[in-house]
């Protein structure tokens, strides 16, 4: 099953985000659950990172919650809010 995860950063999180970026990438690549797509959310000017967006393939929402809680960005208090929802993909026009 697919799950969409939408995370918004604390206003002062950018230094913590940058300091933990490599560990965050390693966590996503760990294979605990499959990352379908992921990337940073950016401010309207398209540069400053302000959050994260993921689509994961996992057996349960509890697996996604546990995986997300183990992310270095979570332990570094980068994210102010995290929303996780089951996702039904209807269109996939990847570039």
Coordinates of C-alpha atoms in Angstrom, one line a residue:
X1 CA 0.0 0.0 0.0
X2 CA 1.1 3.6 -0.7
X3 CA 1.3 6.3 1.9
X4 CA 1.9 10.1 1.4
X5 CA 3.9 11.9 4.1
X6 CA 3.8 15.7 4.2
X7 CA 6.2 17.3 6.7
X8 CA 6.7 21.0 7.3
X9 CA 9.8 22.3 9.0
X10 CA 10.1 24.5 12.1
X11 CA 11.0 28.1 11.0
X12 CA 14.5 27.8 12.4
X13 CA 15.1 24.2 11.1
X14 CA 17.3 24.9 8.0
X15 CA 20.7 24.5 9.8
X16 CA 19.5 21.3 11.5
X17 CA 18.2 20.0 8.1
X18 CA 21.5 20.7 6.4
X19 CA 23.5 19.1 9.2
X20 CA 21.5 15.9 9.1
X21 CA 20.9 15.7 5.3
X22 CA 23.4 12.8 4.7
X23 CA 22.1 10.8 7.6
X24 CA 18.5 11.4 6.3
X25 CA 19.4 10.2 2.8
X26 CA 21.0 7.1 4.3
X27 CA 17.9 6.4 6.3
X28 CA 15.7 6.6 3.2
X29 CA 18.0 4.2 1.4
X30 CA 18.1 1.7 4.3
X31 CA 15.4 -0.4 2.7
X32 CA 13.2 -0.7 5.9
X33 CA 10.3 0.4 3.7
X34 CA 10.4 1.4 0.0
X35 CA 10.6 5.0 -0.9
X36 CA 8.7 5.6 -4.1
X37 CA 9.4 9.3 -4.4
X38 CA 10.8 11.9 -2.0
X39 CA 12.1 15.4 -2.0
X40 CA 12.2 18.7 -0.2
X41 CA 9.3 21.2 -0.2
X42 CA 10.6 24.7 -1.0
X43 CA 9.5 28.2 -0.4
X44 CA 7.7 30.1 -3.2
X45 CA 11.0 31.4 -4.7
X46 CA 12.0 27.7 -5.2
X47 CA 15.2 27.7 -3.2
X48 CA 14.8 27.5 0.6
X49 CA 13.8 24.1 1.9
X50 CA 10.8 24.3 4.1
X51 CA 9.6 20.7 4.4
X52 CA 9.6 17.2 3.0
X53 CA 7.3 15.1 0.8
X54 CA 7.4 11.4 0.5
X55 CA 5.4 8.5 -1.0
X56 CA 6.3 5.2 0.6
X57 CA 5.2 1.7 -0.1
X58 CA 4.7 -0.2 3.1
X59 CA 2.5 -2.9 4.7
X60 CA 0.9 -0.6 7.2
X61 CA 0.6 3.0 8.4
X62 CA 2.3 1.9 11.6
X63 CA 5.3 0.8 9.6
X64 CA 5.4 4.3 8.0
X65 CA 5.0 6.0 11.3
X66 CA 7.9 4.0 12.8
X67 CA 10.1 4.6 9.8
X68 CA 9.4 8.3 9.9
X69 CA 10.0 8.5 13.6
X70 CA 13.4 6.9 13.1
X71 CA 14.4 9.5 10.5
X72 CA 17.3 11.7 11.6
X73 CA 15.3 14.8 10.6
X74 CA 12.7 13.7 13.2
X75 CA 15.3 13.2 16.0
X76 CA 16.9 16.5 15.1
X77 CA 13.6 18.3 15.5
X78 CA 13.5 19.5 11.8
X79 CA 9.8 18.9 11.3
X80 CA 7.2 20.9 13.0
X81 CA 4.3 18.9 11.6
X82 CA 4.0 15.5 10.0
X83 CA 0.9 14.2 8.2
X84 CA 0.7 10.6 7.0
X85 CA -2.2 9.3 4.9
X86 CA -2.9 6.3 2.8
X87 CA -2.5 7.2 -0.9
X88 CA -4.3 5.8 -4.0
X89 CA -2.2 6.6 -7.0
X90 CA -4.4 7.3 -10.0
X91 CA -1.9 8.8 -12.4
X92 CA 1.8 8.3 -12.7
X93 CA 3.4 10.6 -15.4
X94 CA 6.9 10.6 -14.0
X95 CA 9.3 12.8 -15.9

